[in-house]
Amino acid sequence: MNIVAPLLGQLLMKAKLITEEQLAEALKAQKLQGTRLGSALVKLGYIPEDKLLEFLSRQYNAPAINLSQHKIDMSLLKLVPLETAKRYQMIPISKEGTALRVAIADPSNNFAIDDIKFLTGMKVAVHVAAESAIMDAIDRFYPKPDAGKPGAAGPGGKSDKEILEVDDLNKMIGSALDEMPIVEEKEDKDLYPKEVDAPVVKLVNGILMNAINQGASDIHIEPADQMVRVRYRIDGVLQAVLKLPVKIKNAITSRIKILSHLDISERRLPQDGRIKLKFADGREIDFRVSTFPSLWGEKVVLRILDKGNLQLDLTKLGFEEKALQDFMEALDKPYGMILVTGPTGSGKTTTLYSALQVLNKPGVNIMTAEDPIEYNFFGINQGQVKDDIGLTFATCLRSFLRQDPDIIMVGEIRDFETAEISVKAALTGHLVLSTLHTNDAPSTITRLINMGIEPFLVASSVVCIVAQRLSRKICPGCKSEQKVSDDALLKVGFPKHVIGKVKCYAGTGCPLCNQTGYKGRVALHEVMPVKDELKELILQGAPAPDIKREAMRLGMLTLRQTAIRKVAAGIITIEELLRVTMED
């Protein structure tokens, strides 16, 4: 519902429900008390509340509702934070299909309605209710906020009460929009304010804290022609959460640049930085910041690096039993190359860090070359690649070999030089771990050969290849059985002998998963140990399909086969299987 109407006072005067003098008096009271005009008129006794409600219902073509006689669906209160409900004087009352029915005191508040749409991801059906009835319902039904929640500290490490809990996000945004001075577009270098006002500080802190509380991995702040869109990547999928006025885009960008020690006067070139938040309980969360000059202004993307949520236990990463056994055997080898492959965002770094944690012992010298360093670990010597000064992966590798390493981790093999040095290191008594961007494990062999590495060197150095993807897990709060035809199961690769026995599941959507049906992610792995039979094929220059067939004969589970097992176990859906894996 998108309501556009003239001023309420003019409409009431036109309907002869109030006089011009009463309107003037009410406007003064409204400004003095900071209330809505309708509320001021009711408090002054110029119009009964039920009469005002009846008028609003007719004027905005929105049904009126008596909250004292209406049963509220308590589960919906989780969709709209307490402070949002108070600020907009609204409360969710029921759900009909994909539409959320809300009672609101001011049905002409387009920003409130749009905000609720972005917040819940649902359509919004508006009902008019008395302001006093809404506030009474909020006090009765919403749980009282915990006053003893721990505060947070900003980059300086001091306790910072401006970093609030997720329920306070919309309150902070509201005050920011009310108090934010307009930053006019200019062509000179003074585009950004020298100092950022407190409301923007609260707004940015709220966006960061909300993302942490929702379990997001990335925050996208994207300026457009008429607004600034804020999106979170949750469980691998981007979700729109906020729509902000375009006038504050430069102030938001400036605040983030100040936190990440970037040049606020430079808006023509991309920049990279880092933010560290320290909490009163000792927890630290890093944000990797990247800015990019787009058509409507600088787009900002923040990658959330929460070491507390980093899962480094290999047994809990989703490996199938035999795949985990093959991977652990490769890690036990004294030398050789272990490669983890997959697209960006498939969890390769987590798998490598988990492997390093297994190998990290007092008697071992581990050195890494990373771009960027995402997490810091005690006992591991981590180096940051800096291409702009000539400190490339290849340069780091050459230096590593003079540092008496036992184990080397290279963030990514991008070129022949890095691949060549990595192979030589693996052949001269070092265990080398690295990543490549290939679609599956067998095609990694072909990729190395195409980069210029001789087949005999590949066969001699590579001991194991792991291809992986991340799939969204079914939400446990709304998991239910899904009807899937036998033909569909056969088409995606289920064996004939399990057809009719396997049960498929999917999430129907609930407050726990923000109506998506998915909560959390699980990794799918394709582990290919390079055994003697595969080495023979590599030396013969066999193509990737032949290597794949032989690896499957030797017991390798492909990504699709691993996904099928996860579907049969009720962990992922058929839709996710099709989204993240290719046919064998």
Coordinates of C-alpha atoms in Angstrom, one line a residue:
M1 CA 0.0 0.0 0.0
N2 CA 1.4 3.3 -1.1
I3 CA -0.5 6.2 0.4
V4 CA -0.1 9.8 -0.7
A5 CA -2.3 12.5 1.0
P6 CA -2.4 16.2 1.7
L7 CA -1.7 17.5 5.2
L8 CA -4.0 16.0 7.9
G9 CA -4.8 19.4 9.3
Q10 CA -6.1 20.8 6.0
L11 CA -8.2 17.7 5.5
L12 CA -9.7 18.0 8.9
M13 CA -10.5 21.7 8.4
K14 CA -12.0 20.9 5.0
A15 CA -14.3 18.3 6.7
K16 CA -15.2 21.0 9.3
L17 CA -14.0 18.8 12.1
I18 CA -11.6 21.5 13.5
T19 CA -11.2 25.2 13.0
E20 CA -8.2 27.1 11.8
E21 CA -7.6 28.4 15.3
Q22 CA -7.6 24.9 16.7
L23 CA -5.2 23.7 14.0
A24 CA -2.8 26.6 14.8
E25 CA -3.0 25.7 18.5
A26 CA -2.4 22.0 17.8
L27 CA 0.6 22.7 15.6
K28 CA 2.2 24.7 18.4
A29 CA 1.5 21.9 20.9
Q30 CA 2.9 19.3 18.4
K31 CA 6.1 21.2 18.0
L32 CA 6.5 21.7 21.7
Q33 CA 5.7 18.1 22.7
G34 CA 7.2 16.4 19.7
T35 CA 4.0 14.4 19.0
R36 CA 1.9 13.8 15.9
L37 CA -0.7 16.4 14.9
G38 CA -3.6 14.0 15.4
S39 CA -2.3 13.1 18.9
A40 CA -2.0 16.9 19.7
L41 CA -5.6 17.5 18.5
V42 CA -6.9 14.6 20.6
K43 CA -5.0 15.7 23.7
L44 CA -6.3 19.3 23.4
G45 CA -9.8 17.9 23.2
Y46 CA -10.5 19.4 19.7
I47 CA -11.5 16.0 18.2
P48 CA -12.3 12.6 19.8
E49 CA -9.8 9.8 19.1
D50 CA -12.5 7.5 17.7
K51 CA -13.7 10.3 15.4
L52 CA -10.1 10.9 14.2
L53 CA -9.7 7.2 13.6
E54 CA -12.9 7.0 11.6
F55 CA -11.8 10.0 9.5
L56 CA -8.4 8.5 8.8
S57 CA -10.0 5.2 7.7
R58 CA -12.2 7.0 5.2
Q59 CA -9.5 9.4 4.0
Y60 CA -6.8 6.8 3.3
N61 CA -9.1 4.0 2.3
A62 CA -7.5 1.8 5.0
P63 CA -9.7 -0.3 7.4
A64 CA -9.8 0.8 11.0
I65 CA -9.0 -1.7 13.7
N66 CA -9.8 -1.9 17.5
L67 CA -6.7 -3.5 19.0
S68 CA -8.4 -4.2 22.3
Q69 CA -10.8 -6.5 20.5
H70 CA -8.2 -8.0 18.1
K71 CA -6.0 -11.0 18.8
I72 CA -2.3 -10.3 17.9
D73 CA -0.1 -13.0 16.5
M74 CA 2.8 -12.9 19.0
S75 CA 5.2 -14.7 16.7
L76 CA 5.2 -11.7 14.3
L77 CA 6.6 -9.4 17.0
K78 CA 10.0 -10.8 16.3
L79 CA 9.9 -9.5 12.7
V80 CA 9.6 -5.8 13.8
P81 CA 12.0 -4.6 16.6
L82 CA 10.5 -2.9 19.6
E83 CA 12.1 0.5 18.8
T84 CA 10.8 0.4 15.3
A85 CA 7.3 -0.3 16.5
K86 CA 7.6 2.6 19.0
R87 CA 9.1 5.1 16.5
Y88 CA 6.5 4.4 13.8
Q89 CA 3.7 3.9 16.3
M90 CA 2.8 0.6 14.6
I91 CA 2.5 -3.1 15.5
P92 CA 2.2 -6.2 13.4
I93 CA -1.1 -8.0 14.0
S94 CA -1.4 -10.9 11.6
K95 CA 0.0 -12.6 8.5
E96 CA -2.0 -13.5 5.4
G97 CA 0.1 -15.4 2.8
T98 CA 3.1 -13.2 2.0
A99 CA 1.5 -10.1 3.4
L100 CA 2.0 -8.7 6.9
R101 CA -1.0 -6.8 8.3
V102 CA 0.1 -3.9 10.6
A103 CA -1.8 -1.4 12.7
I104 CA -0.4 2.1 12.4
A105 CA -1.4 5.5 13.7
D106 CA -0.3 7.4 10.6
P107 CA -1.1 5.5 7.4
S108 CA 0.4 8.3 5.3
N109 CA 3.9 7.6 6.6
N110 CA 5.4 6.1 3.4
F111 CA 8.9 5.8 4.9
A112 CA 7.6 3.7 7.8
I113 CA 5.7 1.3 5.4
D114 CA 8.8 1.0 3.1
D115 CA 11.0 0.4 6.0
I116 CA 8.8 -2.4 7.3
K117 CA 8.8 -3.9 3.8
F118 CA 12.6 -3.9 3.7
L119 CA 12.9 -5.1 7.3
T120 CA 10.6 -8.1 6.9
G121 CA 10.9 -8.9 3.2
M122 CA 7.1 -9.0 3.1
K123 CA 4.2 -7.0 1.5
V124 CA 2.6 -4.7 4.0
A125 CA -1.2 -4.3 4.5
V126 CA -2.0 -1.2 6.5
H127 CA -4.8 -0.8 9.1
V128 CA -5.5 2.4 11.0
A129 CA -5.6 2.2 14.8
A130 CA -5.7 4.8 17.6
E131 CA -2.2 6.0 18.7
S132 CA -2.9 5.3 22.3
A133 CA -4.2 1.8 21.6
I134 CA -1.0 1.0 19.6
M135 CA 1.3 2.2 22.3
D136 CA -0.7 0.3 24.9
A137 CA -0.4 -2.9 22.8
I138 CA 3.3 -2.4 22.4
D139 CA 3.8 -2.0 26.1
R140 CA 1.7 -5.1 26.8
F141 CA 2.9 -7.5 24.2
Y142 CA 6.5 -6.7 23.4
P143 CA 9.1 -8.2 25.8
K144 CA 10.9 -5.6 27.9
P145 CA 14.4 -4.8 26.7
D146 CA 17.3 -6.1 28.8
A147 CA 18.9 -3.0 30.4
G148 CA 22.0 -5.0 31.3
K149 CA 23.2 -5.9 27.9
P150 CA 27.0 -5.4 27.4
G151 CA 28.1 -2.3 25.6
A152 CA 30.6 -2.2 22.8
A153 CA 33.7 -0.2 22.2
G154 CA 34.7 1.6 19.1
P155 CA 38.0 1.3 17.3
G156 CA 39.8 3.1 20.1
G157 CA 38.9 0.2 22.5
K158 CA 36.9 2.3 25.0
S159 CA 33.3 1.4 25.9
D160 CA 31.0 3.0 23.4
K161 CA 27.4 3.2 24.3
E162 CA 26.5 4.4 20.8
I163 CA 26.9 0.8 19.6
L164 CA 23.5 -0.6 20.5
E165 CA 21.7 -3.8 20.0
V166 CA 19.8 -4.7 16.8
D167 CA 16.5 -3.6 18.3
D168 CA 17.8 -0.1 18.5
L169 CA 18.9 0.2 14.9
N170 CA 15.8 1.8 13.5
K171 CA 15.7 4.2 16.4
M172 CA 19.2 5.3 15.6
I173 CA 18.3 5.6 11.9
G174 CA 15.2 7.7 12.8
S175 CA 17.2 10.2 14.8
A176 CA 19.9 10.3 12.1
L177 CA 17.3 11.2 9.4
D178 CA 15.8 13.9 11.6
E179 CA 19.0 15.5 12.6
M180 CA 21.3 15.0 9.6
P181 CA 22.4 18.1 7.8
I182 CA 22.2 17.9 4.1
V183 CA 25.5 17.5 2.4
E184 CA 25.2 19.2 -1.0
E185 CA 26.9 17.8 -4.1
K186 CA 30.0 19.9 -5.0
E187 CA 32.8 19.5 -7.5
D188 CA 35.5 20.6 -5.1
K189 CA 37.5 18.5 -2.6
D190 CA 35.3 19.8 0.3
L191 CA 32.5 17.3 -0.7
Y192 CA 32.9 15.4 2.6
P193 CA 32.3 17.1 6.0
K194 CA 35.5 17.5 8.1
E195 CA 33.7 16.0 11.1
V196 CA 30.8 13.5 11.1
D197 CA 27.9 14.3 13.3
A198 CA 26.8 12.0 16.1
P199 CA 23.6 10.8 14.3
V200 CA 25.7 9.4 11.5
V201 CA 28.0 7.7 14.0
K202 CA 25.0 6.0 15.5
L203 CA 23.6 5.1 12.1
V204 CA 26.8 3.4 10.9
N205 CA 27.3 1.7 14.3
G206 CA 23.8 0.4 14.1
I207 CA 24.2 -0.9 10.5
L208 CA 27.4 -2.8 11.6
M209 CA 25.9 -4.2 14.8
N210 CA 22.7 -5.2 13.0
A211 CA 24.7 -7.2 10.4
I212 CA 26.6 -9.0 13.2
N213 CA 23.4 -9.9 15.0
Q214 CA 21.8 -11.2 11.8
G215 CA 24.9 -13.4 11.0
A216 CA 25.7 -11.5 7.8
S217 CA 29.0 -12.1 6.1
D218 CA 29.0 -8.9 4.0
I219 CA 27.4 -5.4 4.1
H220 CA 26.7 -3.6 0.9
I221 CA 26.0 0.2 1.0
E222 CA 24.9 1.1 -2.5
P223 CA 24.0 4.7 -3.6
A224 CA 21.4 5.1 -6.3
D225 CA 19.6 8.0 -7.9
Q226 CA 16.9 8.4 -5.3
M227 CA 18.1 6.4 -2.3
V228 CA 20.9 4.6 -0.6
R229 CA 20.3 0.8 -0.3
V230 CA 21.8 -1.3 2.4
R231 CA 22.0 -5.0 1.8
Y232 CA 23.4 -7.9 3.9
R233 CA 24.7 -11.1 2.6
I234 CA 23.2 -13.8 4.8
D235 CA 23.9 -17.5 4.2
G236 CA 25.4 -16.5 0.8
V237 CA 22.4 -14.6 -0.5
L238 CA 22.0 -10.8 -0.5
Q239 CA 19.0 -9.4 1.3
A240 CA 17.8 -5.8 1.3
V241 CA 17.4 -4.5 4.8
L242 CA 17.3 -0.7 4.6
K243 CA 16.5 2.2 2.3
L244 CA 18.0 5.6 3.3
P245 CA 17.7 9.1 1.9
V246 CA 20.2 9.9 -0.8
K247 CA 21.2 13.1 1.0
I248 CA 23.2 11.2 3.7
K249 CA 25.2 9.0 1.4
N250 CA 28.4 11.1 1.6
A251 CA 28.2 11.4 5.4
I252 CA 27.8 7.6 5.7
T253 CA 30.8 6.9 3.4
S254 CA 32.9 9.5 5.2
R255 CA 32.2 7.9 8.6
I256 CA 33.2 4.5 7.3
K257 CA 36.4 5.9 5.7
I258 CA 37.4 7.6 8.9
L259 CA 36.9 4.3 10.8
S260 CA 39.0 2.4 8.3
H261 CA 41.7 5.1 8.0
L262 CA 41.0 5.9 4.3
D263 CA 41.3 9.2 2.5
I264 CA 37.9 10.9 2.7
S265 CA 38.8 13.5 0.1
E266 CA 39.5 10.8 -2.6
R267 CA 36.3 9.6 -4.2
R268 CA 37.5 9.0 -7.8
L269 CA 39.6 5.8 -7.0
P270 CA 38.8 2.6 -5.2
Q271 CA 40.2 2.2 -1.7
D272 CA 40.7 -0.6 0.8
G273 CA 40.9 -0.5 4.6
R274 CA 40.0 -2.3 7.8
I275 CA 37.9 -1.5 10.8
K276 CA 38.3 -3.2 14.2
L277 CA 35.6 -3.2 16.8
K278 CA 36.4 -4.2 20.4
F279 CA 33.6 -5.2 22.8
A280 CA 33.4 -4.9 26.6
D281 CA 33.5 -8.7 26.9
G282 CA 36.9 -8.9 25.1
R283 CA 35.5 -10.0 21.7
E284 CA 36.9 -8.4 18.6
I285 CA 35.4 -8.2 15.1
D286 CA 37.2 -6.9 12.1
F287 CA 35.6 -5.4 9.0
R288 CA 37.4 -5.5 5.7
V289 CA 36.4 -2.3 3.8
S290 CA 36.4 -1.7 0.1
T291 CA 35.1 1.4 -1.7
F292 CA 34.4 1.7 -5.4
P293 CA 33.3 4.9 -7.4
S294 CA 30.0 4.0 -9.1
L295 CA 27.6 6.1 -11.1
W296 CA 25.7 7.6 -8.2
G297 CA 28.6 7.7 -5.7
E298 CA 30.9 5.4 -3.9
K299 CA 29.7 1.9 -3.2
V300 CA 31.0 0.5 0.1
V301 CA 31.3 -3.2 0.8
L302 CA 32.4 -4.5 4.3
R303 CA 33.4 -8.1 4.8
I304 CA 32.7 -9.2 8.4
L305 CA 35.5 -11.2 9.9
D306 CA 34.3 -12.5 13.3
K307 CA 36.9 -14.9 14.6
G308 CA 34.5 -16.0 17.3
N309 CA 32.2 -17.5 14.6
L310 CA 35.1 -19.1 12.6
Q311 CA 34.7 -22.8 12.6
L312 CA 38.1 -24.4 12.6
D313 CA 37.2 -28.0 13.5
L314 CA 37.5 -30.1 10.3
T315 CA 35.0 -32.6 11.7
K316 CA 32.3 -30.0 11.7
L317 CA 32.8 -28.5 8.2
G318 CA 30.5 -31.0 6.5
F319 CA 33.1 -33.5 5.2
E320 CA 31.7 -37.0 4.4
E321 CA 33.5 -39.7 6.4
K322 CA 35.7 -41.1 3.6
A323 CA 36.4 -37.6 2.3
L324 CA 37.6 -36.4 5.7
Q325 CA 39.8 -39.4 6.1
D326 CA 41.4 -38.8 2.7
F327 CA 42.0 -35.1 3.5
M328 CA 43.5 -35.9 6.9
E329 CA 45.9 -38.5 5.4
A330 CA 47.1 -35.8 2.9
L331 CA 47.8 -33.4 5.8
D332 CA 49.8 -36.1 7.5
K333 CA 52.2 -36.3 4.6
P334 CA 55.7 -34.7 5.2
Y335 CA 55.7 -32.9 1.8
G336 CA 53.6 -32.4 -1.3
M337 CA 51.0 -29.9 -2.5
I338 CA 47.4 -29.8 -1.2
L339 CA 45.0 -27.6 -3.3
V340 CA 41.6 -26.3 -2.3
T341 CA 39.5 -25.1 -5.3
G342 CA 36.2 -23.4 -5.8
P343 CA 34.7 -20.0 -6.7
T344 CA 34.9 -16.9 -4.5
G345 CA 32.9 -17.3 -1.3
S346 CA 32.9 -21.1 -1.3
G347 CA 34.8 -21.4 2.0
K348 CA 38.2 -22.2 0.7
T349 CA 39.9 -19.9 3.3
T350 CA 38.1 -21.5 6.2
T351 CA 39.2 -25.0 5.0
L352 CA 42.8 -23.9 4.7
Y353 CA 42.8 -22.2 8.1
S354 CA 41.2 -25.4 9.6
A355 CA 44.0 -27.4 8.0
L356 CA 46.6 -25.1 9.4
Q357 CA 45.1 -25.4 12.9
V358 CA 45.6 -29.1 12.7
L359 CA 49.2 -28.7 11.6
N360 CA 50.0 -25.8 14.0
K361 CA 52.3 -27.4 16.6
P362 CA 55.3 -25.9 18.5
G363 CA 57.9 -27.9 16.6
V364 CA 56.6 -26.7 13.1
N365 CA 57.4 -23.5 11.2
I366 CA 54.4 -22.4 9.3
M367 CA 54.5 -19.4 6.9
T368 CA 51.7 -17.9 4.9
A369 CA 51.4 -15.4 2.0
E370 CA 47.8 -14.0 2.0
D371 CA 45.9 -11.4 0.1
P372 CA 44.4 -10.2 2.4
I373 CA 45.1 -11.6 5.9
E374 CA 41.6 -12.3 7.1
Y375 CA 42.3 -13.8 10.6
N376 CA 45.4 -13.7 12.8
F377 CA 46.5 -17.0 14.5
F378 CA 49.1 -17.5 17.2
G379 CA 52.0 -19.7 16.1
I380 CA 51.6 -19.0 12.4
N381 CA 53.8 -16.5 10.6
Q382 CA 51.4 -14.6 8.3
G383 CA 52.5 -12.3 5.5
Q384 CA 50.4 -9.8 3.5
V385 CA 50.9 -9.7 -0.2
K386 CA 51.4 -6.1 -1.6
D387 CA 51.4 -6.1 -5.4
D388 CA 51.8 -2.4 -5.6
I389 CA 55.3 -2.5 -4.1
G390 CA 56.3 -5.8 -5.8
L391 CA 55.6 -8.1 -2.8
T392 CA 53.7 -10.7 -4.9
F393 CA 52.9 -14.3 -4.0
A394 CA 56.0 -15.4 -6.0
T395 CA 58.2 -13.0 -4.2
C396 CA 56.9 -14.2 -0.8
L397 CA 57.5 -17.8 -1.7
R398 CA 61.1 -17.2 -2.7
S399 CA 61.7 -15.5 0.6
F400 CA 59.9 -18.2 2.5
L401 CA 62.4 -20.8 1.2
R402 CA 65.1 -18.9 3.0
Q403 CA 63.2 -18.8 6.3
D404 CA 63.5 -22.6 7.1
P405 CA 59.8 -23.4 6.7
D406 CA 58.1 -26.8 7.3
I407 CA 54.7 -25.8 6.0
I408 CA 53.8 -23.0 3.4
M409 CA 50.4 -21.6 2.7
V410 CA 50.0 -19.5 -0.5
G411 CA 46.7 -17.7 -0.6
E412 CA 46.1 -18.3 -4.3
I413 CA 48.1 -19.6 -7.3
R414 CA 47.4 -17.0 -10.0
D415 CA 50.2 -17.4 -12.5
F416 CA 53.0 -19.7 -13.8
E417 CA 55.7 -18.2 -11.6
T418 CA 53.8 -18.8 -8.3
A419 CA 52.7 -22.3 -9.5
E420 CA 56.3 -23.2 -10.5
I421 CA 57.8 -22.1 -7.1
S422 CA 55.0 -23.9 -5.2
V423 CA 55.6 -27.1 -7.1
K424 CA 59.4 -26.9 -6.5
A425 CA 58.8 -26.3 -2.8
A426 CA 56.5 -29.3 -2.6
L427 CA 59.2 -31.4 -4.2
T428 CA 62.0 -30.3 -1.9
G429 CA 60.5 -31.4 1.4
H430 CA 57.8 -28.8 2.2
L431 CA 54.0 -29.2 2.6
V432 CA 52.4 -26.6 0.5
L433 CA 48.7 -25.5 0.8
S434 CA 47.1 -23.2 -1.7
T435 CA 43.9 -22.4 -3.7
L436 CA 42.9 -22.3 -7.3
H437 CA 39.7 -21.2 -9.1
T438 CA 38.5 -24.3 -10.9
N439 CA 35.0 -25.9 -11.0
D440 CA 36.0 -29.4 -9.7
A441 CA 39.0 -31.4 -8.4
P442 CA 39.9 -33.2 -11.6
S443 CA 40.0 -30.0 -13.8
T444 CA 42.6 -28.6 -11.4
I445 CA 45.2 -30.9 -12.9
T446 CA 44.4 -29.6 -16.4
R447 CA 44.5 -26.0 -15.1
L448 CA 48.1 -26.5 -13.7
I449 CA 49.3 -28.1 -16.9
N450 CA 47.7 -25.3 -18.9
M451 CA 49.6 -22.7 -16.7
G452 CA 52.8 -24.3 -17.9
I453 CA 53.7 -26.9 -15.3
E454 CA 55.0 -30.1 -16.8
P455 CA 52.7 -33.2 -16.2
F456 CA 55.5 -35.1 -14.5
L457 CA 55.9 -32.3 -12.0
V458 CA 52.2 -32.1 -11.3
A459 CA 52.0 -35.9 -10.8
S460 CA 55.0 -35.8 -8.4
S461 CA 54.0 -32.8 -6.3
V462 CA 50.2 -32.8 -5.9
V463 CA 49.0 -35.2 -3.2
C464 CA 45.3 -34.1 -2.8
I465 CA 42.8 -31.7 -4.3
V466 CA 39.6 -30.5 -2.5
A467 CA 36.8 -28.8 -4.5
Q468 CA 34.1 -27.3 -2.4
R469 CA 30.9 -25.2 -2.4
L470 CA 28.7 -23.7 0.3
S471 CA 25.0 -24.6 0.4
R472 CA 22.3 -23.1 2.6
K473 CA 20.9 -25.3 5.3
I474 CA 17.2 -25.8 5.9
C475 CA 15.9 -23.7 8.8
P476 CA 15.2 -26.1 11.8
G477 CA 12.4 -23.8 12.9
C478 CA 10.2 -24.3 9.8
K479 CA 11.5 -27.6 8.3
S480 CA 8.8 -29.7 6.7
E481 CA 8.6 -32.5 4.3
Q482 CA 8.7 -31.5 0.6
K483 CA 7.0 -33.5 -2.2
V484 CA 9.4 -34.3 -4.9
S485 CA 8.6 -36.7 -7.8
D486 CA 10.6 -39.8 -8.5
D487 CA 11.4 -38.5 -12.0
A488 CA 12.9 -35.3 -10.5
L489 CA 15.0 -37.3 -8.0
L490 CA 16.3 -39.5 -10.9
K491 CA 17.1 -36.4 -13.0
V492 CA 19.3 -34.8 -10.3
G493 CA 21.2 -38.1 -9.8
F494 CA 19.6 -40.1 -7.0
P495 CA 20.4 -43.8 -7.3
K496 CA 17.4 -45.9 -8.5
H497 CA 17.5 -48.1 -5.4
V498 CA 16.8 -45.2 -3.0
I499 CA 13.9 -43.8 -5.1
G500 CA 10.7 -44.1 -3.0
K501 CA 12.7 -44.4 0.3
V502 CA 14.3 -41.0 0.5
K503 CA 12.4 -38.0 2.1
C504 CA 13.1 -34.5 1.0
Y505 CA 12.6 -31.4 3.2
A506 CA 12.4 -27.6 2.8
G507 CA 11.8 -24.6 5.0
T508 CA 8.4 -22.9 4.8
G509 CA 9.6 -19.6 6.3
C510 CA 9.5 -18.3 9.9
P511 CA 10.8 -15.5 12.1
L512 CA 14.0 -17.5 12.9
C513 CA 15.1 -17.5 9.2
N514 CA 13.5 -14.1 8.3
Q515 CA 10.9 -16.0 6.1
T516 CA 13.6 -17.4 3.8
G517 CA 13.4 -21.1 4.8
Y518 CA 17.2 -21.3 5.3
K519 CA 19.4 -20.8 8.3
G520 CA 23.2 -21.3 8.2
R521 CA 25.4 -23.0 5.6
V522 CA 27.1 -26.3 5.2
A523 CA 30.1 -27.1 2.9
L524 CA 30.0 -29.7 0.1
H525 CA 33.4 -31.3 -0.6
E526 CA 34.9 -33.3 -3.4
V527 CA 38.2 -34.8 -2.2
M528 CA 40.5 -36.3 -4.7
P529 CA 43.7 -37.9 -3.3
V530 CA 46.2 -38.3 -6.2
K531 CA 46.9 -42.0 -6.1
D532 CA 49.2 -44.0 -8.4
E533 CA 46.4 -44.7 -10.9
L534 CA 45.7 -41.0 -11.3
K535 CA 49.4 -40.2 -11.5
E536 CA 49.6 -42.5 -14.5
L537 CA 46.8 -40.7 -16.3
I538 CA 48.4 -37.3 -15.5
L539 CA 51.7 -38.5 -17.0
Q540 CA 49.8 -39.6 -20.1
G541 CA 48.2 -36.2 -20.5
A542 CA 44.7 -37.6 -20.0
P543 CA 41.8 -35.0 -20.1
A544 CA 39.9 -34.0 -17.0
P545 CA 36.8 -36.3 -17.7
D546 CA 39.1 -39.4 -17.8
I547 CA 40.7 -38.4 -14.5
K548 CA 37.3 -37.8 -13.0
R549 CA 36.0 -41.2 -14.0
E550 CA 39.1 -43.0 -12.6
A551 CA 38.9 -40.9 -9.3
M552 CA 35.2 -41.9 -8.9
R553 CA 36.1 -45.6 -9.5
L554 CA 38.7 -45.2 -6.7
G555 CA 36.0 -43.9 -4.4
M556 CA 35.8 -40.1 -4.8
L557 CA 32.4 -38.6 -4.1
T558 CA 31.7 -35.7 -6.6
L559 CA 30.1 -32.4 -5.4
R560 CA 26.7 -33.6 -6.8
Q561 CA 27.0 -36.9 -5.0
T562 CA 27.9 -35.1 -1.7
A563 CA 24.9 -32.8 -2.2
I564 CA 22.6 -35.8 -2.8
R565 CA 23.7 -37.2 0.5
K566 CA 23.0 -33.9 2.3
V567 CA 19.5 -33.8 0.7
A568 CA 18.8 -37.4 1.9
A569 CA 20.0 -36.5 5.4
G570 CA 17.5 -33.6 5.5
I571 CA 20.2 -30.9 5.6
I572 CA 19.7 -29.1 2.3
T573 CA 16.9 -28.8 -0.3
I574 CA 16.7 -30.1 -3.9
E575 CA 16.8 -26.4 -5.0
E576 CA 20.1 -25.8 -3.2
L577 CA 21.5 -29.0 -4.8
L578 CA 20.7 -27.6 -8.2
R579 CA 21.9 -24.1 -7.4
V580 CA 25.4 -25.0 -6.2
T581 CA 26.4 -28.2 -8.1
M582 CA 26.6 -29.3 -11.7
E583 CA 25.6 -32.7 -13.2
D584 CA 28.3 -35.4 -13.1

